[in-house]
Amino acid sequence: KKKKKMAAGWKQAFGTVFRYASSLSNGGKNVSGKTFRLSPRFFGIVAATGLGTGFALSTISAEDLELHPPHYPWSHNGVFSALDHKSIRRGYLVYKEVCSACHSMNFIAFRSLVGVSHTEDEAKALAEEYEYPADPDEEGNPTTRPGKLSDYFPEPYPNEEAARFANSGALPPDLSLVCLARHGEEDYIFSILTGYTDPPAGTEELAEGMAYNPYFPGGVLAMPQQLFQDSVEYDDGTPATVSQMAKDVSVFLRWAAEPGHDERKRMGMKVIMILSTVTLVVYYWKRQAWNEGHHDFINRHLSCLLLEETSLE
């Protein structure tokens, strides 16, 4: 019934607008020749339908409510600021020791770490810690080999079904591009990792294996809190607090999503310097050329005036 009433209201409103538009082209008279005037009822119908539509579009449920991550002062947010490569190194350790148990990074190879956070020998040693499928032996049996720099980070599960079974039916997302795939980017990742709390009073009891995080859409997710004090041990002596680990892995995931971040800004600096130089040269040339041309024009104009005065005399 409500839908029928709303449809009837819309129909009446559009009909009134149509008749009014027709009257404008007929000198204020409608199709039947009678003078058309807008009544207060028309404005009431338009206002009511507009308010009703706005209310219907803005109606949300409690499940849609979520906190938006705050904007943190990342050191790489500046126009010419590079990523903190020491933080990238620490962030990889957090990923390796904590996140890699459930999350894959299918688009990142060990060679990508060379020159960014690790030396070539360190990256080779990291790759050799894992076993990868190799060619079968003479009898056709499968074999394995140590990892190489060209290998990508290993998968935590053999297939999607195993991943869902181990995570209460949820599929852990690949983290290679997650920083760019989430609204808020590294702010979102940091907020998720540090935002676990008890569910608010009055909400339904969480199912087994579920956790509450107000920064996650819906507030309930299948990943419990993963970072705790001293979960990892940094080789540079940095204290492994929860916020420090969350910050480091956020920077690492930012780099993983955009490995050319620093090169892009470096190239931007070069382009700005070149364009600035070219602009100054062109401006100087324009001023010189204009001044010379302007003086020539004035001289020619004065010469013409003198010739005219001479001819008149």
mmCIF file of C-alpha atoms in Angstrom:
data_model
loop_
_atom_site.group_PDB
_atom_site.id
_atom_site.type_symbol
_atom_site.label_atom_id
_atom_site.label_comp_id
_atom_site.label_asym_id
_atom_site.label_seq_id
_atom_site.Cartn_x
_atom_site.Cartn_y
_atom_site.Cartn_z
ATOM 1 C CA LYS A 1 0.000 0.000 0.000
ATOM 2 C CA LYS A 2 2.830 2.391 0.855
ATOM 3 C CA LYS A 3 4.480 1.696 -2.495
ATOM 4 C CA LYS A 4 1.186 2.328 -4.330
ATOM 5 C CA LYS A 5 0.666 5.614 -2.484
ATOM 6 C CA MET A 6 4.226 6.716 -3.253
ATOM 7 C CA ALA A 7 3.805 5.780 -6.922
ATOM 8 C CA ALA A 8 0.521 7.696 -7.061
ATOM 9 C CA GLY A 9 2.169 10.717 -5.470
ATOM 10 C CA TRP A 10 4.999 10.651 -7.978
ATOM 11 C CA LYS A 11 2.531 10.267 -10.840
ATOM 12 C CA GLN A 12 0.470 13.227 -9.655
ATOM 13 C CA ALA A 13 3.560 15.383 -9.114
ATOM 14 C CA PHE A 14 4.996 14.636 -12.555
ATOM 15 C CA GLY A 15 1.595 15.193 -14.132
ATOM 16 C CA THR A 16 1.319 18.577 -12.482
ATOM 17 C CA VAL A 17 4.817 19.566 -13.587
ATOM 18 C CA PHE A 18 4.024 18.438 -17.145
ATOM 19 C CA ARG A 19 0.808 20.454 -17.278
ATOM 20 C CA TYR A 20 2.603 23.481 -15.863
ATOM 21 C CA ALA A 21 5.378 23.160 -18.468
ATOM 22 C CA SER A 22 2.753 22.874 -21.208
ATOM 23 C CA SER A 23 1.020 26.014 -19.959
ATOM 24 C CA LEU A 24 4.276 27.990 -20.162
ATOM 25 C CA SER A 25 4.428 27.390 -23.907
ATOM 26 C CA ASN A 26 0.722 28.378 -24.303
ATOM 27 C CA GLY A 27 0.816 31.763 -22.632
ATOM 28 C CA GLY A 28 -0.097 30.510 -19.179
ATOM 29 C CA LYS A 29 -2.977 28.296 -20.390
ATOM 30 C CA ASN A 30 -3.122 24.529 -20.362
ATOM 31 C CA VAL A 31 -4.255 22.232 -23.137
ATOM 32 C CA SER A 32 -7.955 22.895 -22.458
ATOM 33 C CA GLY A 33 -7.432 26.653 -22.671
ATOM 34 C CA LYS A 34 -7.860 27.354 -18.975
ATOM 35 C CA THR A 35 -5.391 29.451 -17.060
ATOM 36 C CA PHE A 36 -3.052 27.210 -15.040
ATOM 37 C CA ARG A 37 -1.950 28.187 -11.568
ATOM 38 C CA LEU A 38 0.206 26.290 -9.091
ATOM 39 C CA SER A 39 -1.658 25.538 -5.893
ATOM 40 C CA PRO A 40 -0.155 25.043 -2.433
ATOM 41 C CA ARG A 41 -1.148 21.398 -2.758
ATOM 42 C CA PHE A 42 1.347 20.987 -5.603
ATOM 43 C CA PHE A 43 4.221 22.286 -3.510
ATOM 44 C CA GLY A 44 3.096 20.060 -0.639
ATOM 45 C CA ILE A 45 3.175 16.974 -2.861
ATOM 46 C CA VAL A 46 6.624 17.829 -4.225
ATOM 47 C CA ALA A 47 8.024 18.500 -0.761
ATOM 48 C CA ALA A 48 6.506 15.319 0.703
ATOM 49 C CA THR A 49 7.790 13.090 -2.095
ATOM 50 C CA GLY A 50 11.244 14.671 -1.885
ATOM 51 C CA LEU A 51 11.465 14.173 1.868
ATOM 52 C CA GLY A 52 10.168 10.619 1.589
ATOM 53 C CA THR A 53 12.697 9.727 -1.089
ATOM 54 C CA GLY A 54 15.552 11.289 0.887
ATOM 55 C CA PHE A 55 14.544 9.404 4.012
ATOM 56 C CA ALA A 56 14.323 6.122 2.126
ATOM 57 C CA LEU A 57 17.773 6.622 0.586
ATOM 58 C CA SER A 58 19.380 7.654 3.859
ATOM 59 C CA THR A 59 17.889 4.863 5.957
ATOM 60 C CA ILE A 60 20.615 2.549 7.226
ATOM 61 C CA SER A 61 20.728 -0.347 9.608
ATOM 62 C CA ALA A 62 22.941 -0.723 12.641
ATOM 63 C CA GLU A 63 24.982 -3.341 10.756
ATOM 64 C CA ASP A 64 26.087 -0.696 8.239
ATOM 65 C CA LEU A 65 27.640 1.510 10.902
ATOM 66 C CA GLU A 66 31.414 1.522 11.095
ATOM 67 C CA LEU A 67 34.204 3.791 12.207
ATOM 68 C CA HIS A 68 36.264 5.500 9.553
ATOM 69 C CA PRO A 69 40.004 5.241 10.224
ATOM 70 C CA PRO A 70 41.665 8.487 11.288
ATOM 71 C CA HIS A 71 44.328 10.041 9.124
ATOM 72 C CA TYR A 72 47.774 9.314 10.555
ATOM 73 C CA PRO A 73 50.877 11.436 9.838
ATOM 74 C CA TRP A 74 52.823 8.914 7.774
ATOM 75 C CA SER A 75 56.347 10.025 6.972
ATOM 76 C CA HIS A 76 55.881 9.163 3.273
ATOM 77 C CA ASN A 77 52.765 11.316 2.779
ATOM 78 C CA GLY A 78 54.776 14.349 1.719
ATOM 79 C CA VAL A 79 54.975 15.298 -1.942
ATOM 80 C CA PHE A 80 58.683 14.459 -2.078
ATOM 81 C CA SER A 81 58.839 12.038 0.887
ATOM 82 C CA ALA A 82 60.052 8.473 0.377
ATOM 83 C CA LEU A 83 58.993 5.344 2.210
ATOM 84 C CA ASP A 84 60.853 4.420 5.391
ATOM 85 C CA HIS A 85 62.940 1.476 4.189
ATOM 86 C CA LYS A 86 63.898 0.436 7.700
ATOM 87 C CA SER A 87 60.202 0.222 8.483
ATOM 88 C CA ILE A 88 59.699 -1.865 5.324
ATOM 89 C CA ARG A 89 62.322 -4.321 6.584
ATOM 90 C CA ARG A 90 60.659 -4.569 9.990
ATOM 91 C CA GLY A 91 57.241 -4.838 8.325
ATOM 92 C CA TYR A 92 58.369 -7.811 6.273
ATOM 93 C CA LEU A 93 59.429 -9.537 9.489
ATOM 94 C CA VAL A 94 55.957 -8.919 10.960
ATOM 95 C CA TYR A 95 54.364 -10.333 7.825
ATOM 96 C CA LYS A 96 56.648 -13.346 7.839
ATOM 97 C CA GLU A 97 56.237 -14.169 11.543
ATOM 98 C CA VAL A 98 52.532 -13.275 11.933
ATOM 99 C CA CYS A 99 50.559 -12.542 8.774
ATOM 100 C CA SER A 100 51.968 -15.207 6.436
ATOM 101 C CA ALA A 101 50.348 -17.962 8.490
ATOM 102 C CA CYS A 102 47.007 -17.080 6.831
ATOM 103 C CA HIS A 103 47.591 -14.437 4.143
ATOM 104 C CA SER A 104 49.381 -14.854 0.836
ATOM 105 C CA MET A 105 51.262 -12.288 -1.245
ATOM 106 C CA ASN A 106 51.118 -13.839 -4.693
ATOM 107 C CA PHE A 107 52.482 -10.828 -6.575
ATOM 108 C CA ILE A 108 55.646 -10.225 -4.549
ATOM 109 C CA ALA A 109 58.864 -12.139 -5.286
ATOM 110 C CA PHE A 110 61.924 -12.341 -3.067
ATOM 111 C CA ARG A 111 63.929 -10.415 -5.644
ATOM 112 C CA SER A 112 61.671 -7.414 -4.982
ATOM 113 C CA LEU A 113 63.258 -7.074 -1.533
ATOM 114 C CA VAL A 114 66.750 -6.601 -2.954
ATOM 115 C CA GLY A 115 67.885 -3.004 -2.636
ATOM 116 C CA VAL A 116 64.723 -2.021 -0.785
ATOM 117 C CA SER A 117 64.879 -3.690 2.599
ATOM 118 C CA HIS A 118 67.455 -6.468 2.214
ATOM 119 C CA THR A 119 70.707 -7.170 0.446
ATOM 120 C CA GLU A 120 70.874 -9.788 -2.290
ATOM 121 C CA ASP A 121 72.448 -12.358 0.043
ATOM 122 C CA GLU A 122 69.815 -11.728 2.716
ATOM 123 C CA ALA A 123 66.983 -12.106 0.182
ATOM 124 C CA LYS A 124 68.537 -15.376 -1.106
ATOM 125 C CA ALA A 125 68.726 -16.710 2.449
ATOM 126 C CA LEU A 126 65.070 -15.824 3.037
ATOM 127 C CA ALA A 127 64.006 -17.602 -0.163
ATOM 128 C CA GLU A 128 65.997 -20.730 0.700
ATOM 129 C CA GLU A 129 64.014 -21.135 3.916
ATOM 130 C CA TYR A 130 61.089 -22.424 1.829
ATOM 131 C CA GLU A 131 60.681 -25.462 -0.390
ATOM 132 C CA TYR A 132 59.171 -25.196 -3.879
ATOM 133 C CA PRO A 133 58.055 -27.929 -6.309
ATOM 134 C CA ALA A 134 60.816 -29.116 -8.646
ATOM 135 C CA ASP A 135 60.988 -31.452 -11.614
ATOM 136 C CA PRO A 136 60.119 -35.101 -10.829
ATOM 137 C CA ASP A 137 62.925 -37.595 -10.338
ATOM 138 C CA GLU A 138 63.779 -40.499 -12.636
ATOM 139 C CA GLU A 139 60.927 -42.558 -11.203
ATOM 140 C CA GLY A 140 58.392 -39.771 -11.626
ATOM 141 C CA ASN A 141 58.137 -38.913 -7.960
ATOM 142 C CA PRO A 142 57.611 -35.245 -7.086
ATOM 143 C CA THR A 143 60.597 -33.421 -5.643
ATOM 144 C CA THR A 144 61.252 -30.065 -4.056
ATOM 145 C CA ARG A 145 64.039 -27.514 -4.181
ATOM 146 C CA PRO A 146 65.090 -24.531 -2.050
ATOM 147 C CA GLY A 147 63.577 -21.229 -3.017
ATOM 148 C CA LYS A 148 65.277 -18.757 -5.353
ATOM 149 C CA LEU A 149 65.117 -14.997 -5.741
ATOM 150 C CA SER A 150 62.723 -15.397 -8.664
ATOM 151 C CA ASP A 151 60.193 -17.306 -6.535
ATOM 152 C CA TYR A 152 57.144 -15.547 -5.151
ATOM 153 C CA PHE A 153 56.200 -15.613 -1.495
ATOM 154 C CA PRO A 154 54.799 -19.057 -0.637
ATOM 155 C CA GLU A 155 51.097 -19.800 -0.210
ATOM 156 C CA PRO A 156 49.963 -20.563 3.360
ATOM 157 C CA TYR A 157 47.323 -23.078 2.175
ATOM 158 C CA PRO A 158 47.299 -25.592 -0.676
ATOM 159 C CA ASN A 159 43.889 -24.434 -1.965
ATOM 160 C CA GLU A 160 40.915 -22.177 -1.210
ATOM 161 C CA GLU A 161 38.907 -24.897 0.538
ATOM 162 C CA ALA A 162 41.700 -25.507 3.043
ATOM 163 C CA ALA A 163 41.961 -21.765 3.690
ATOM 164 C CA ARG A 164 38.231 -21.451 4.392
ATOM 165 C CA PHE A 165 38.191 -24.530 6.604
ATOM 166 C CA ALA A 166 40.978 -23.130 8.780
ATOM 167 C CA ASN A 167 39.324 -19.695 9.109
ATOM 168 C CA SER A 168 35.697 -20.433 10.032
ATOM 169 C CA GLY A 169 34.581 -20.290 6.420
ATOM 170 C CA ALA A 170 36.231 -16.931 5.657
ATOM 171 C CA LEU A 171 38.850 -16.626 2.921
ATOM 172 C CA PRO A 172 41.894 -14.564 4.008
ATOM 173 C CA PRO A 173 42.567 -11.983 1.280
ATOM 174 C CA ASP A 174 45.839 -11.755 -0.568
ATOM 175 C CA LEU A 175 47.839 -8.842 0.844
ATOM 176 C CA SER A 176 49.819 -7.876 -2.253
ATOM 177 C CA LEU A 177 47.469 -5.016 -3.199
ATOM 178 C CA VAL A 178 45.316 -4.773 -0.093
ATOM 179 C CA CYS A 179 46.648 -1.320 0.808
ATOM 180 C CA LEU A 180 45.252 0.207 -2.381
ATOM 181 C CA ALA A 181 42.126 -1.949 -2.340
ATOM 182 C CA ARG A 182 40.792 -0.596 0.974
ATOM 183 C CA HIS A 183 39.362 2.821 1.685
ATOM 184 C CA GLY A 184 41.849 4.632 3.895
ATOM 185 C CA GLU A 185 44.776 2.523 2.629
ATOM 186 C CA GLU A 186 47.490 2.262 5.319
ATOM 187 C CA ASP A 187 45.300 4.181 7.780
ATOM 188 C CA TYR A 188 42.733 1.392 7.469
ATOM 189 C CA ILE A 189 45.306 -1.368 7.945
ATOM 190 C CA PHE A 190 46.780 0.277 11.032
ATOM 191 C CA SER A 191 43.313 0.891 12.500
ATOM 192 C CA ILE A 192 42.230 -2.695 11.902
ATOM 193 C CA LEU A 193 45.345 -4.134 13.544
ATOM 194 C CA THR A 194 45.081 -1.896 16.606
ATOM 195 C CA GLY A 195 41.298 -1.475 16.855
ATOM 196 C CA TYR A 196 40.168 -4.748 18.427
ATOM 197 C CA THR A 197 37.861 -4.262 21.376
ATOM 198 C CA ASP A 198 34.939 -5.869 23.160
ATOM 199 C CA PRO A 199 31.598 -5.620 21.347
ATOM 200 C CA PRO A 200 29.313 -2.835 22.607
ATOM 201 C CA ALA A 201 26.618 -3.631 25.134
ATOM 202 C CA GLY A 202 23.350 -4.818 23.700
ATOM 203 C CA THR A 203 24.802 -6.550 20.648
ATOM 204 C CA GLU A 204 24.424 -10.231 19.921
ATOM 205 C CA GLU A 205 27.044 -12.612 21.257
ATOM 206 C CA LEU A 206 29.800 -13.242 18.760
ATOM 207 C CA ALA A 207 29.999 -16.658 17.151
ATOM 208 C CA GLU A 208 32.940 -18.899 17.925
ATOM 209 C CA GLY A 209 36.084 -17.799 16.131
ATOM 210 C CA MET A 210 34.757 -14.301 15.402
ATOM 211 C CA ALA A 211 36.099 -10.985 16.735
ATOM 212 C CA TYR A 212 34.784 -7.450 16.985
ATOM 213 C CA ASN A 213 36.529 -4.528 15.332
ATOM 214 C CA PRO A 214 34.647 -1.254 14.764
ATOM 215 C CA TYR A 215 36.842 -0.356 11.767
ATOM 216 C CA PHE A 216 35.801 -3.472 9.849
ATOM 217 C CA PRO A 217 32.596 -3.192 7.762
ATOM 218 C CA GLY A 218 29.869 -4.748 9.890
ATOM 219 C CA GLY A 219 32.147 -4.808 12.930
ATOM 220 C CA VAL A 220 32.590 -8.597 13.017
ATOM 221 C CA LEU A 221 35.409 -10.455 11.299
ATOM 222 C CA ALA A 222 36.903 -13.931 11.389
ATOM 223 C CA MET A 223 40.441 -12.731 12.180
ATOM 224 C CA PRO A 224 41.083 -12.323 15.907
ATOM 225 C CA GLN A 225 43.719 -9.932 17.199
ATOM 226 C CA GLN A 226 47.123 -10.983 15.889
ATOM 227 C CA LEU A 227 49.587 -8.432 17.257
ATOM 228 C CA PHE A 228 50.651 -8.518 20.887
ATOM 229 C CA GLN A 229 53.545 -7.018 22.791
ATOM 230 C CA ASP A 230 56.853 -8.568 21.622
ATOM 231 C CA SER A 231 55.192 -10.836 19.049
ATOM 232 C CA VAL A 232 58.377 -10.470 17.004
ATOM 233 C CA GLU A 233 61.965 -9.517 17.797
ATOM 234 C CA TYR A 234 63.405 -6.784 15.597
ATOM 235 C CA ASP A 235 67.041 -7.201 14.610
ATOM 236 C CA ASP A 236 67.679 -3.449 14.959
ATOM 237 C CA GLY A 237 66.545 -3.373 18.583
ATOM 238 C CA THR A 238 63.321 -1.413 17.987
ATOM 239 C CA PRO A 239 60.747 -2.189 20.727
ATOM 240 C CA ALA A 240 58.083 -4.478 19.268
ATOM 241 C CA THR A 241 54.998 -2.716 20.604
ATOM 242 C CA VAL A 242 51.602 -3.342 19.054
ATOM 243 C CA SER A 243 51.484 0.097 17.459
ATOM 244 C CA GLN A 244 55.068 -0.213 16.173
ATOM 245 C CA MET A 245 54.382 -3.579 14.529
ATOM 246 C CA ALA A 246 51.112 -2.314 13.048
ATOM 247 C CA LYS A 247 52.883 0.747 11.671
ATOM 248 C CA ASP A 248 55.741 -1.288 10.169
ATOM 249 C CA VAL A 249 53.540 -3.864 8.469
ATOM 250 C CA SER A 250 51.312 -1.054 7.137
ATOM 251 C CA VAL A 251 54.343 0.602 5.531
ATOM 252 C CA PHE A 252 55.472 -2.766 4.159
ATOM 253 C CA LEU A 253 52.058 -3.385 2.599
ATOM 254 C CA ARG A 254 52.065 0.126 1.173
ATOM 255 C CA TRP A 255 55.365 -0.626 -0.520
ATOM 256 C CA ALA A 256 54.077 -4.010 -1.742
ATOM 257 C CA ALA A 257 51.043 -2.371 -3.337
ATOM 258 C CA GLU A 258 53.169 0.317 -5.003
ATOM 259 C CA PRO A 259 56.823 -0.724 -5.353
ATOM 260 C CA GLY A 260 57.479 2.278 -7.591
ATOM 261 C CA HIS A 261 56.358 4.768 -4.937
ATOM 262 C CA ASP A 262 59.787 6.335 -4.418
ATOM 263 C CA GLU A 263 60.698 6.262 -8.100
ATOM 264 C CA ARG A 264 57.419 7.976 -8.998
ATOM 265 C CA LYS A 265 58.132 10.851 -6.602
ATOM 266 C CA ARG A 266 61.758 11.037 -7.746
ATOM 267 C CA MET A 267 60.611 11.312 -11.349
ATOM 268 C CA GLY A 268 58.076 13.958 -10.332
ATOM 269 C CA MET A 269 60.853 16.061 -8.794
ATOM 270 C CA LYS A 270 62.864 15.848 -12.028
ATOM 271 C CA VAL A 271 59.841 16.831 -14.132
ATOM 272 C CA ILE A 272 59.080 19.823 -11.893
ATOM 273 C CA MET A 273 62.704 20.998 -12.032
ATOM 274 C CA ILE A 274 62.851 20.677 -15.831
ATOM 275 C CA LEU A 275 59.493 22.368 -16.359
ATOM 276 C CA SER A 276 60.453 25.182 -13.984
ATOM 277 C CA THR A 277 63.682 25.808 -15.886
ATOM 278 C CA VAL A 278 61.927 25.713 -19.258
ATOM 279 C CA THR A 279 59.237 28.093 -17.970
ATOM 280 C CA LEU A 280 61.815 30.631 -16.807
ATOM 281 C CA VAL A 281 63.712 30.433 -20.105
ATOM 282 C CA VAL A 282 60.523 30.831 -22.165
ATOM 283 C CA TYR A 283 59.338 33.721 -19.985
ATOM 284 C CA TYR A 284 62.677 35.511 -20.322
ATOM 285 C CA TRP A 285 62.695 34.956 -24.087
ATOM 286 C CA LYS A 286 59.091 36.182 -24.369
ATOM 287 C CA ARG A 287 59.865 39.351 -22.437
ATOM 288 C CA GLN A 288 62.921 40.082 -24.563
ATOM 289 C CA ALA A 289 61.144 39.363 -27.833
ATOM 290 C CA TRP A 290 58.096 41.396 -26.831
ATOM 291 C CA ASN A 291 60.154 44.370 -25.717
ATOM 292 C CA GLU A 292 62.153 44.411 -28.927
ATOM 293 C CA GLY A 293 59.040 44.048 -31.061
ATOM 294 C CA HIS A 294 57.187 46.684 -29.074
ATOM 295 C CA HIS A 295 60.012 49.215 -29.491
ATOM 296 C CA ASP A 296 60.155 48.511 -33.235
ATOM 297 C CA PHE A 297 56.407 49.097 -33.515
ATOM 298 C CA ILE A 298 56.650 52.436 -31.669
ATOM 299 C CA ASN A 299 59.560 53.582 -33.812
ATOM 300 C CA ARG A 300 57.709 52.704 -37.033
ATOM 301 C CA HIS A 301 54.584 54.475 -35.797
ATOM 302 C CA LEU A 302 56.546 57.643 -34.921
ATOM 303 C CA SER A 303 58.271 57.571 -38.303
ATOM 304 C CA CYS A 304 54.914 57.417 -40.056
ATOM 305 C CA LEU A 305 53.641 60.403 -38.055
ATOM 306 C CA LEU A 306 56.714 62.457 -38.889
ATOM 307 C CA LEU A 307 56.359 61.646 -42.575
ATOM 308 C CA GLU A 308 52.709 62.721 -42.529
ATOM 309 C CA GLU A 309 53.518 66.021 -40.806
ATOM 310 C CA THR A 310 56.340 66.663 -43.293
ATOM 311 C CA SER A 311 54.017 65.990 -46.261
ATOM 312 C CA LEU A 312 51.383 68.374 -44.865
ATOM 313 C CA GLU A 313 53.888 71.168 -44.522
#
